[in-house]
Short mmCIF file of C-alpha atoms and ligand atoms in Angstrom, two decimals:
data_model
loop_
_atom_site.label_atom_id
_atom_site.label_comp_id
_atom_site.label_asym_id
_atom_site.label_seq_id
_atom_site.Cartn_x
_atom_site.Cartn_y
_atom_site.Cartn_z
CA MET D 86 33.92 193.96 30.34
CA ASN D 87 35.80 195.90 32.99
CA THR D 88 37.52 198.99 31.60
CA THR D 89 38.10 200.93 34.82
CA LYS D 90 41.84 201.31 34.40
CA SER D 91 41.58 202.45 30.77
CA GLU D 92 39.02 205.04 31.88
CA GLN D 93 41.30 206.32 34.64
CA LEU D 94 44.30 206.52 32.33
CA PHE D 95 42.24 208.29 29.68
CA GLU D 96 41.20 210.98 32.19
CA ARG D 97 44.86 211.50 33.10
CA ALA D 98 45.96 211.48 29.46
CA LYS D 99 43.43 214.14 28.45
CA LYS D 100 45.03 216.52 30.96
CA VAL D 101 48.50 216.26 29.46
CA SER D 102 47.82 215.76 25.74
CA PRO D 103 45.11 216.99 23.36
CA GLY D 104 42.34 214.40 23.40
CA GLY D 105 44.58 212.15 25.49
CA VAL D 106 46.30 210.76 22.41
CA HIS D 107 49.20 211.41 20.03
CA SER D 108 47.40 210.61 16.78
CA PRO D 109 43.72 211.55 16.47
CA VAL D 110 41.95 208.29 15.52
CA ARG D 111 43.33 206.57 18.63
CA GLY D 112 41.01 208.77 20.68
CA PHE D 113 37.84 206.84 19.61
CA ARG D 114 36.08 210.05 18.52
CA GLY D 115 34.72 208.31 15.43
CA VAL D 116 33.03 205.54 17.42
CA GLY D 117 32.62 207.06 20.89
CA GLY D 118 33.61 205.46 24.19
CA THR D 119 36.88 205.06 26.00
CA PRO D 120 40.01 204.09 24.09
CA ARG D 121 41.58 200.94 25.49
CA PHE D 122 45.04 201.46 26.93
CA ILE D 123 47.17 198.60 25.71
CA GLU D 124 49.54 196.90 28.11
CA SER D 125 51.08 194.33 25.77
CA ALA D 126 50.55 192.47 22.51
CA LYS D 127 51.61 189.16 21.05
CA GLY D 128 50.76 187.40 17.81
CA SER D 129 47.19 188.32 16.84
CA ARG D 130 46.27 189.65 20.27
CA LEU D 131 46.24 192.84 22.30
CA THR D 132 45.92 192.89 26.08
CA ASP D 133 44.67 196.07 27.74
CA VAL D 134 45.52 197.45 31.18
CA ASP D 135 42.40 195.85 32.68
CA GLY D 136 43.52 192.44 31.45
CA ASN D 137 41.01 192.18 28.58
CA GLU D 138 42.26 190.38 25.49
CA TYR D 139 41.34 191.30 21.93
CA ILE D 140 41.94 189.70 18.55
CA ASP D 141 43.51 192.64 16.73
CA PHE D 142 42.58 193.65 13.17
CA CYS D 143 44.12 197.11 13.42
CA MET D 144 47.69 195.73 13.60
CA SER D 145 49.14 199.12 14.46
CA TRP D 146 47.34 200.47 11.35
CA GLY D 147 48.94 197.96 9.02
CA PRO D 148 52.66 197.59 9.80
CA LEU D 149 52.46 194.24 11.58
CA LEU D 150 52.27 191.88 8.62
CA PHE D 151 53.58 189.02 10.79
CA GLY D 152 51.66 189.98 13.94
CA HIS D 153 52.83 191.43 17.24
CA GLN D 154 56.30 190.47 18.50
CA ASP D 155 57.31 188.42 15.50
CA PRO D 156 60.32 186.50 16.89
CA GLU D 157 62.60 187.11 13.89
CA ILE D 158 62.01 190.85 13.93
CA GLY D 159 62.35 190.83 17.72
CA GLU D 160 65.74 189.10 17.55
CA ALA D 161 67.00 191.58 14.94
CA ILE D 162 65.91 194.49 17.14
CA LYS D 163 67.64 193.04 20.20
CA GLY D 164 70.80 192.34 18.20
CA ALA D 165 71.03 195.93 16.96
CA LEU D 166 70.13 197.32 20.38
CA SER D 167 72.95 195.46 22.07
CA LYS D 168 75.47 197.46 20.03
CA GLY D 169 73.97 200.93 20.41
CA TRP D 170 70.78 202.64 19.24
CA SER D 171 71.72 205.75 17.35
CA TYR D 172 74.94 206.78 15.64
CA GLY D 173 74.07 209.77 13.49
CA ALA D 174 76.77 208.60 11.15
CA ALA D 175 77.16 206.21 8.24
CA GLU D 176 76.45 202.58 9.26
CA ARG D 177 75.79 199.21 7.62
CA TYR D 178 72.17 198.68 8.72
CA SER D 179 70.67 201.10 6.23
CA LEU D 180 73.16 200.10 3.52
CA GLU D 181 72.29 196.41 3.69
CA PHE D 182 68.55 197.10 3.97
CA ALA D 183 68.70 199.48 0.97
CA GLU D 184 70.65 196.93 -1.10
CA ASP D 185 68.08 194.23 -0.46
CA LEU D 186 65.16 196.60 -1.11
CA ILE D 187 66.57 197.66 -4.45
CA LYS D 188 67.21 194.07 -5.42
CA ALA D 189 63.62 193.15 -4.55
CA ILE D 190 61.88 196.15 -6.14
CA PRO D 191 63.45 197.03 -9.51
CA LEU D 192 61.64 200.39 -9.72
CA LEU D 193 63.74 201.55 -6.78
CA GLU D 194 67.11 202.43 -8.25
CA GLN D 195 67.92 204.47 -5.16
CA VAL D 196 66.20 204.91 -1.84
CA ARG D 197 66.36 207.40 1.05
CA PHE D 198 65.17 206.42 4.52
CA VAL D 199 63.18 208.78 6.73
CA SER D 200 61.12 208.21 9.88
CA SER D 201 57.46 208.31 8.79
CA GLY D 202 55.14 208.09 5.82
CA THR D 203 54.41 211.81 6.05
CA GLU D 204 58.09 212.59 5.81
CA ALA D 205 58.55 210.26 2.84
CA VAL D 206 55.69 211.88 0.92
CA MET D 207 56.67 215.43 1.83
CA SER D 208 60.22 214.79 0.62
CA ALA D 209 59.08 213.10 -2.61
CA ILE D 210 56.88 216.11 -3.41
CA ARG D 211 59.77 218.52 -2.82
CA LEU D 212 61.98 216.35 -4.99
CA ALA D 213 59.40 216.32 -7.79
CA ARG D 214 59.19 220.10 -7.65
CA GLY D 215 62.96 220.43 -7.60
CA TYR D 216 63.39 218.01 -10.48
CA THR D 217 60.71 219.45 -12.78
CA GLY D 218 60.97 223.11 -11.80
CA ARG D 219 57.16 223.17 -11.55
CA ASP D 220 55.05 224.23 -8.57
CA PHE D 221 51.71 222.44 -8.81
CA ILE D 222 50.79 218.96 -7.69
CA LEU D 223 47.72 216.84 -8.30
CA LYS D 224 46.07 214.60 -5.74
CA PHE D 225 42.81 212.69 -5.45
CA ASP D 226 39.97 213.34 -3.05
CA GLY D 227 39.82 210.33 -0.75
CA CYS D 228 43.55 209.62 -0.81
CA TYR D 229 45.54 210.37 2.34
CA HIS D 230 49.21 211.13 2.09
CA GLY D 231 50.09 212.14 5.63
CA HIS D 232 49.87 215.61 7.09
CA ALA D 233 52.21 217.75 5.00
CA ASP D 234 50.47 221.09 4.33
CA SER D 235 50.24 220.80 0.55
CA LEU D 236 48.49 217.43 0.79
CA LEU D 237 46.14 218.13 3.66
CA VAL D 238 43.66 219.65 1.26
CA ARG D 239 40.36 218.71 -0.27
CA ALA D 240 38.46 219.54 -3.43
CA GLY D 241 37.00 223.01 -3.78
CA SER D 242 33.61 223.22 -5.45
CA GLY D 243 33.51 222.18 -9.08
CA LEU D 244 35.68 219.77 -11.01
CA ALA D 245 39.44 220.11 -11.43
CA GLU D 246 39.48 223.08 -9.15
CA MET D 247 42.00 224.44 -6.69
CA ALA D 248 41.92 222.81 -3.31
CA SER D 249 40.75 224.18 0.03
CA PRO D 250 42.71 223.55 3.23
CA ASP D 251 41.46 220.42 5.01
CA SER D 252 42.85 221.59 8.35
CA ALA D 253 43.13 224.85 10.16
CA GLY D 254 46.61 226.31 9.92
CA ILE D 255 47.15 225.70 6.22
CA SER D 256 47.31 228.82 4.10
CA SER D 257 44.97 229.08 1.15
CA ARG D 258 48.03 229.96 -0.91
CA THR D 259 49.64 226.59 -0.12
CA ALA D 260 46.39 224.81 -0.87
CA SER D 261 46.05 226.67 -4.17
CA GLU D 262 49.11 224.87 -5.52
CA THR D 263 47.38 221.52 -5.18
CA ILE D 264 44.83 220.38 -7.73
CA VAL D 265 42.32 217.90 -6.35
CA VAL D 266 40.29 215.53 -8.50
CA PRO D 267 37.80 212.81 -7.55
CA LEU D 268 38.87 209.17 -7.72
CA ASP D 269 37.42 206.93 -10.43
CA ASP D 270 36.54 209.86 -12.72
CA ASP D 271 38.36 209.74 -16.05
CA LYS D 272 36.77 212.91 -17.39
CA ALA D 273 37.71 215.01 -14.38
CA LEU D 274 41.26 213.68 -14.52
CA GLU D 275 41.61 214.51 -18.21
CA ALA D 276 40.14 217.96 -17.64
CA ALA D 277 42.58 218.66 -14.81
CA PHE D 278 45.58 217.70 -16.95
CA GLU D 279 44.17 219.70 -19.84
CA VAL D 280 44.14 222.86 -17.74
CA HIS D 281 47.07 222.35 -15.36
CA GLY D 282 49.23 219.63 -16.98
CA LYS D 283 52.15 221.86 -17.96
CA ASN D 284 52.43 223.22 -14.40
CA LEU D 285 52.15 219.88 -12.61
CA ALA D 286 55.37 218.70 -10.98
CA ALA D 287 53.76 215.49 -9.80
CA ALA D 288 50.56 213.56 -9.54
CA ILE D 289 50.37 211.54 -6.35
CA VAL D 290 47.97 208.66 -5.76
CA GLU D 291 47.42 205.88 -3.30
CA PRO D 292 47.24 203.15 -5.95
CA LEU D 293 45.08 201.26 -3.46
CA PRO D 294 43.33 204.02 -1.53
CA ALA D 295 42.92 202.63 1.99
CA ASN D 296 42.65 205.63 4.30
CA ASN D 297 39.07 206.66 3.58
CA GLY D 298 37.57 203.24 3.32
CA LEU D 299 39.10 200.84 0.83
CA LEU D 300 38.41 202.51 -2.52
CA ILE D 301 39.78 199.94 -4.96
CA GLN D 302 40.47 201.68 -8.27
CA ARG D 303 39.92 200.30 -11.75
CA PRO D 304 43.34 199.42 -13.22
CA GLU D 305 42.40 201.39 -16.37
CA PHE D 306 41.98 204.51 -14.25
CA LEU D 307 45.49 204.16 -12.84
CA LYS D 308 46.85 203.46 -16.35
CA LYS D 309 45.13 206.60 -17.61
CA LEU D 310 46.87 208.56 -14.86
CA GLU D 311 50.22 207.11 -15.91
CA THR D 312 49.58 208.00 -19.57
CA LEU D 313 48.56 211.57 -18.73
CA CYS D 314 51.65 212.03 -16.54
CA ARG D 315 53.94 210.86 -19.34
CA LYS D 316 52.22 213.08 -21.85
CA HIS D 317 52.57 216.20 -19.70
CA GLY D 318 56.04 215.60 -18.26
CA THR D 319 54.53 215.19 -14.79
CA LEU D 320 56.17 212.78 -12.36
CA LEU D 321 53.94 209.98 -11.13
CA ILE D 322 54.25 209.23 -7.42
CA PHE D 323 52.77 206.02 -6.06
CA ASP D 324 52.19 206.53 -2.36
CA GLU D 325 52.55 202.94 -1.21
CA VAL D 326 52.80 203.74 2.49
CA ILE D 327 49.86 201.42 3.18
CA SER D 328 49.99 199.07 0.17
CA GLY D 329 53.75 198.50 -0.17
CA PHE D 330 54.80 195.15 1.36
CA ARG D 331 51.15 194.68 2.38
CA VAL D 332 49.49 193.50 -0.86
CA ALA D 333 52.71 192.27 -2.49
CA LEU D 334 56.40 192.79 -1.90
CA GLY D 335 56.45 195.40 -4.67
CA GLY D 336 53.05 196.77 -3.67
CA MET D 337 50.57 198.00 -6.25
CA ALA D 338 53.33 198.94 -8.69
CA GLU D 339 54.13 195.24 -8.95
CA LEU D 340 50.47 194.20 -9.22
CA THR D 341 49.45 196.82 -11.81
CA GLY D 342 52.67 196.84 -13.85
CA ILE D 343 52.57 200.65 -13.75
CA LYS D 344 55.96 202.33 -13.46
CA PRO D 345 55.79 205.36 -11.19
CA ASP D 346 58.78 207.70 -11.18
CA LEU D 347 58.84 207.88 -7.39
CA LEU D 348 57.47 205.62 -4.68
CA THR D 349 56.87 206.33 -1.02
CA TYR D 350 56.76 203.81 1.79
CA GLY D 351 56.00 203.84 5.50
CA LYS D 352 53.97 201.73 7.90
CA ILE D 353 54.91 198.16 6.90
CA ILE D 354 58.46 198.91 5.74
CA GLY D 355 59.64 199.32 9.34
CA GLY D 356 58.11 196.08 10.62
CA GLY D 357 56.47 198.13 13.40
CA MET D 358 59.32 200.59 13.95
CA PRO D 359 59.19 204.21 12.71
CA VAL D 360 60.57 203.97 9.18
CA GLY D 361 59.60 205.70 5.97
CA ALA D 362 61.34 205.67 2.62
CA TYR D 363 61.14 207.22 -0.79
CA GLY D 364 62.87 206.13 -3.91
CA GLY D 365 62.76 205.74 -7.65
CA ARG D 366 64.87 206.49 -10.67
CA LYS D 367 68.48 207.28 -9.87
CA GLU D 368 68.57 210.30 -12.14
CA ILE D 369 65.76 211.84 -10.05
CA MET D 370 67.00 210.64 -6.65
CA GLU D 371 70.43 212.17 -7.20
CA LYS D 372 68.83 215.60 -7.08
CA ILE D 373 68.63 215.12 -3.31
CA ALA D 374 71.27 216.55 -0.98
CA PRO D 375 74.17 215.93 -0.71
CA THR D 376 74.43 215.02 -4.43
CA GLY D 377 71.76 217.50 -5.59
CA PRO D 378 70.10 220.80 -4.75
CA VAL D 379 66.93 219.43 -3.09
CA TYR D 380 67.44 219.54 0.66
CA GLN D 381 66.19 216.75 2.91
CA ALA D 382 67.69 215.50 6.16
CA GLY D 383 66.87 213.69 9.40
CA THR D 384 68.74 213.49 12.71
CA LEU D 385 67.35 210.05 13.50
CA SER D 386 66.83 208.88 9.90
CA ALA D 387 67.87 205.28 9.26
CA ASN D 388 67.95 204.58 12.97
CA PRO D 389 69.84 201.28 13.34
CA VAL D 390 67.22 199.59 15.54
CA ALA D 391 64.40 200.56 13.17
CA MET D 392 66.46 199.55 10.13
CA SER D 393 67.14 196.11 11.53
CA ALA D 394 63.43 195.58 12.19
CA GLY D 395 62.49 196.55 8.65
CA HIS D 396 65.30 194.52 7.15
CA ALA D 397 64.38 191.41 9.14
CA MET D 398 60.82 191.77 7.93
CA LEU D 399 61.92 192.13 4.32
CA LYS D 400 64.05 189.00 4.54
CA LYS D 401 61.14 187.10 6.01
CA ILE D 402 58.81 188.32 3.25
CA ILE D 403 61.28 187.24 0.58
CA ARG D 404 61.75 183.84 2.18
CA GLU D 405 58.11 183.08 2.99
CA ASN D 406 56.07 185.01 0.39
CA PRO D 407 53.13 185.35 2.80
CA TYR D 408 50.78 187.00 0.29
CA PRO D 409 48.97 184.04 -1.34
CA LYS D 410 48.12 182.55 2.05
CA LEU D 411 47.04 185.91 3.49
CA ALA D 412 44.79 186.48 0.48
CA ALA D 413 43.27 183.00 0.75
CA THR D 414 42.65 183.44 4.47
CA GLY D 415 41.05 186.82 3.79
CA GLU D 416 38.87 185.35 1.07
CA ARG D 417 37.51 182.60 3.30
CA PHE D 418 37.15 184.59 6.51
CA LEU D 419 35.65 187.70 4.95
CA GLY D 420 33.38 185.61 2.73
CA GLU D 421 31.96 183.95 5.83
CA LEU D 422 31.70 187.25 7.65
CA GLN D 423 29.77 188.62 4.68
CA SER D 424 27.26 185.75 4.77
CA ILE D 425 26.72 186.19 8.49
CA ALA D 426 26.17 189.91 7.88
CA ASN D 427 23.72 189.14 5.05
CA ASN D 428 21.75 186.79 7.28
CA THR D 429 21.76 188.83 10.46
CA LEU D 430 22.13 192.57 9.95
CA LEU D 431 19.08 194.75 9.33
CA PHE D 432 20.82 196.70 6.58
CA PRO D 433 22.85 195.65 3.53
CA THR D 434 26.63 195.54 3.81
CA HIS D 435 29.43 194.96 1.39
CA ILE D 436 32.89 193.90 2.53
CA GLN D 437 35.45 195.26 0.07
CA LYS D 438 38.70 193.33 0.21
CA PHE D 439 42.10 193.32 -1.39
CA GLY D 440 44.53 190.70 -0.10
CA SER D 441 44.86 191.16 3.65
CA ILE D 442 43.07 194.56 3.67
CA SER D 443 39.32 194.90 4.12
CA TRP D 444 36.56 197.42 4.78
CA MET D 445 32.88 196.96 5.52
CA ILE D 446 30.46 199.30 3.81
CA CYS D 447 27.35 199.77 5.95
CA ASN D 448 23.98 200.32 4.27
CA GLY D 449 25.20 199.68 0.77
CA LYS D 450 25.94 196.60 -1.26
CA GLU D 451 27.82 197.91 -4.23
CA THR D 452 31.52 198.45 -4.79
CA VAL D 453 32.51 201.97 -3.77
CA ARG D 454 35.44 203.61 -5.56
CA SER D 455 35.07 207.26 -4.54
CA ILE D 456 34.21 209.07 -1.33
CA GLU D 457 30.95 210.55 -2.63
CA LYS D 458 29.52 207.02 -2.87
CA ILE D 459 30.15 206.09 0.78
CA PRO D 460 26.70 205.69 2.41
CA GLY D 461 25.75 208.42 4.90
CA GLU D 462 25.00 205.80 7.57
CA GLN D 463 28.57 204.46 7.51
CA LYS D 464 29.75 206.19 10.66
CA ALA D 465 26.74 205.49 12.91
CA TYR D 466 26.26 201.86 11.82
CA TYR D 467 29.95 201.04 11.99
CA ALA D 468 30.22 202.51 15.51
CA GLN D 469 27.65 199.97 16.75
CA ILE D 470 29.41 197.09 15.01
CA PHE D 471 32.77 198.24 16.37
CA HIS D 472 31.54 198.36 19.98
CA GLY D 473 29.71 195.06 19.63
CA PHE D 474 32.95 193.37 18.56
CA LEU D 475 35.05 195.21 21.14
CA ASN D 476 32.82 193.79 23.87
CA GLU D 477 33.39 190.32 22.45
CA GLY D 478 37.17 190.79 22.49
CA VAL D 479 37.69 191.74 18.85
CA TYR D 480 39.52 194.98 18.04
CA PHE D 481 38.72 196.53 14.67
CA ALA D 482 39.95 200.02 13.72
CA PRO D 483 38.08 202.63 15.79
CA SER D 484 36.64 204.42 12.75
CA GLY D 485 34.23 203.45 9.98
CA TYR D 486 36.61 204.95 7.43
CA GLU D 487 39.64 202.90 8.40
CA VAL D 488 40.41 199.45 7.03
CA GLY D 489 41.10 196.15 8.77
CA PHE D 490 44.32 194.14 8.43
CA LEU D 491 44.97 190.44 8.63
CA SER D 492 48.39 189.17 9.65
CA THR D 493 50.04 185.78 9.35
CA ALA D 494 49.59 185.51 13.14
CA HIS D 495 45.80 185.24 12.84
CA THR D 496 45.02 181.55 13.25
CA ASP D 497 41.95 179.70 11.96
CA GLN D 498 40.91 179.39 15.58
CA ASP D 499 41.09 183.20 16.01
CA LEU D 500 39.05 183.76 12.89
CA ASN D 501 36.42 181.20 13.82
CA GLN D 502 36.11 182.90 17.18
CA VAL D 503 35.47 186.19 15.39
CA LEU D 504 32.83 184.58 13.16
CA GLU D 505 31.04 183.19 16.22
CA ALA D 506 31.19 186.64 17.83
CA ALA D 507 29.80 188.20 14.63
CA LYS D 508 26.60 186.13 14.89
CA LYS D 509 25.96 187.66 18.28
CA VAL D 510 27.19 191.18 17.50
CA PHE D 511 25.26 191.65 14.24
CA LYS D 512 21.98 190.54 15.88
CA ASN D 513 22.10 193.47 18.30
CA VAL D 514 22.91 196.22 15.80
CA LYS D 515 20.03 198.63 15.20
CA ALA D 516 19.23 200.16 11.83
C1 LIG N 696 49.63 206.35 6.83
C2 LIG N 696 49.87 206.95 5.51
C3 LIG N 696 50.67 208.10 5.34
C4 LIG N 696 51.28 208.82 6.51
O1 LIG N 696 52.21 208.03 7.17
P1 LIG N 696 52.62 208.39 8.70
O2 LIG N 696 53.69 207.41 9.02
O3 LIG N 696 51.38 208.24 9.50
O4 LIG N 696 53.12 209.78 8.67
C5 LIG N 696 50.89 208.55 4.06
N1 LIG N 696 50.37 207.94 3.00
C6 LIG N 696 49.60 206.84 3.11
C7 LIG N 696 49.08 206.18 1.89
C8 LIG N 696 49.32 206.31 4.37
O5 LIG N 696 48.56 205.22 4.46
#
């Protein structure tokens, strides 16, 4: 495979931007090698600057439920664009999108649009603090909520302890207001609420953790979290940035029947455009400016072009209900991929899947629900598998801790091509 142009562009990019990229995982550090510079994309496929084509399972990290350049979303974008692309004033795009969202997801009594998942989560946390008058928040190790300071933290040593910064530049004082507990650990969760419950403004969880592998939680664990939140007057925030509109229209809240006080969205909600949103009970949402004392604003929030993309996607989801078919396709394809892996790879693997989201555990064959249980060989083994597939024209996420996404644009022919490639790729992977 010729990658000369990508290599040249990467050298240039590294001079003008840190690591040559604008979001770290794009830089291929987790798997090594040269990131492919993408020239265009359509349906299930990416084309790079050297003319190589790839069947894409990264799908812009999840947003592209209907594949690249979905015609309906494309038309909506062009329609909005032809009238102007930013007004910084009240407009109908966000109004009509919000009305349809609220109709579709009853837990959202009101919604506020922002421009990214990080922004949605950061604002929801501020709102929870403003609403409850409490300072502390609780998060789970292995859940990612974007890069706001108070959430870019990890567990200290010992259970239910104060967090340590998970990035340089975050003060230990900020981190100390976040309590971090392991996923899938009822005792640790109870202990944390026992000690900190009365000071907790919010507990935030990815109800389907999908940013550190796919750590599917037991429904009872999520229910326990809900019960503890109610008992202690703590707001429950479902961060559905990756699961909302991806596993079901109403995300994991719909599938679990749990009723979080606030929900955050990003990724899929914009249909591939930069959109985030947070919402929930009206009585809480009205604490936001201009009706309430919690400040939150955005110059380009509810951008009309982005709104029309998200709204077109929502209408298409409502009309087509793509989820049963996506899940069935995932079941068949990933089942076959698992058998090929079982027959060919030198180490055990386990493909964890939930609807159109999947993750391959390398050197393990049991369900993994917390980060401590991820096998130590994950990174090195996945890197080989990733590069094997890349060479065969299949683009999985460039990190062993990121998940894969199916879209409705992946055809049976695409998937069969990937299964054929897998037979070849897996044979050459070394243990
Ligand atoms: C991606 C993600 C975020 C951050 O969203 P950005 O748009 O990248 O800022 C937050 N929470 C979850 C669950 C995510 O998957």
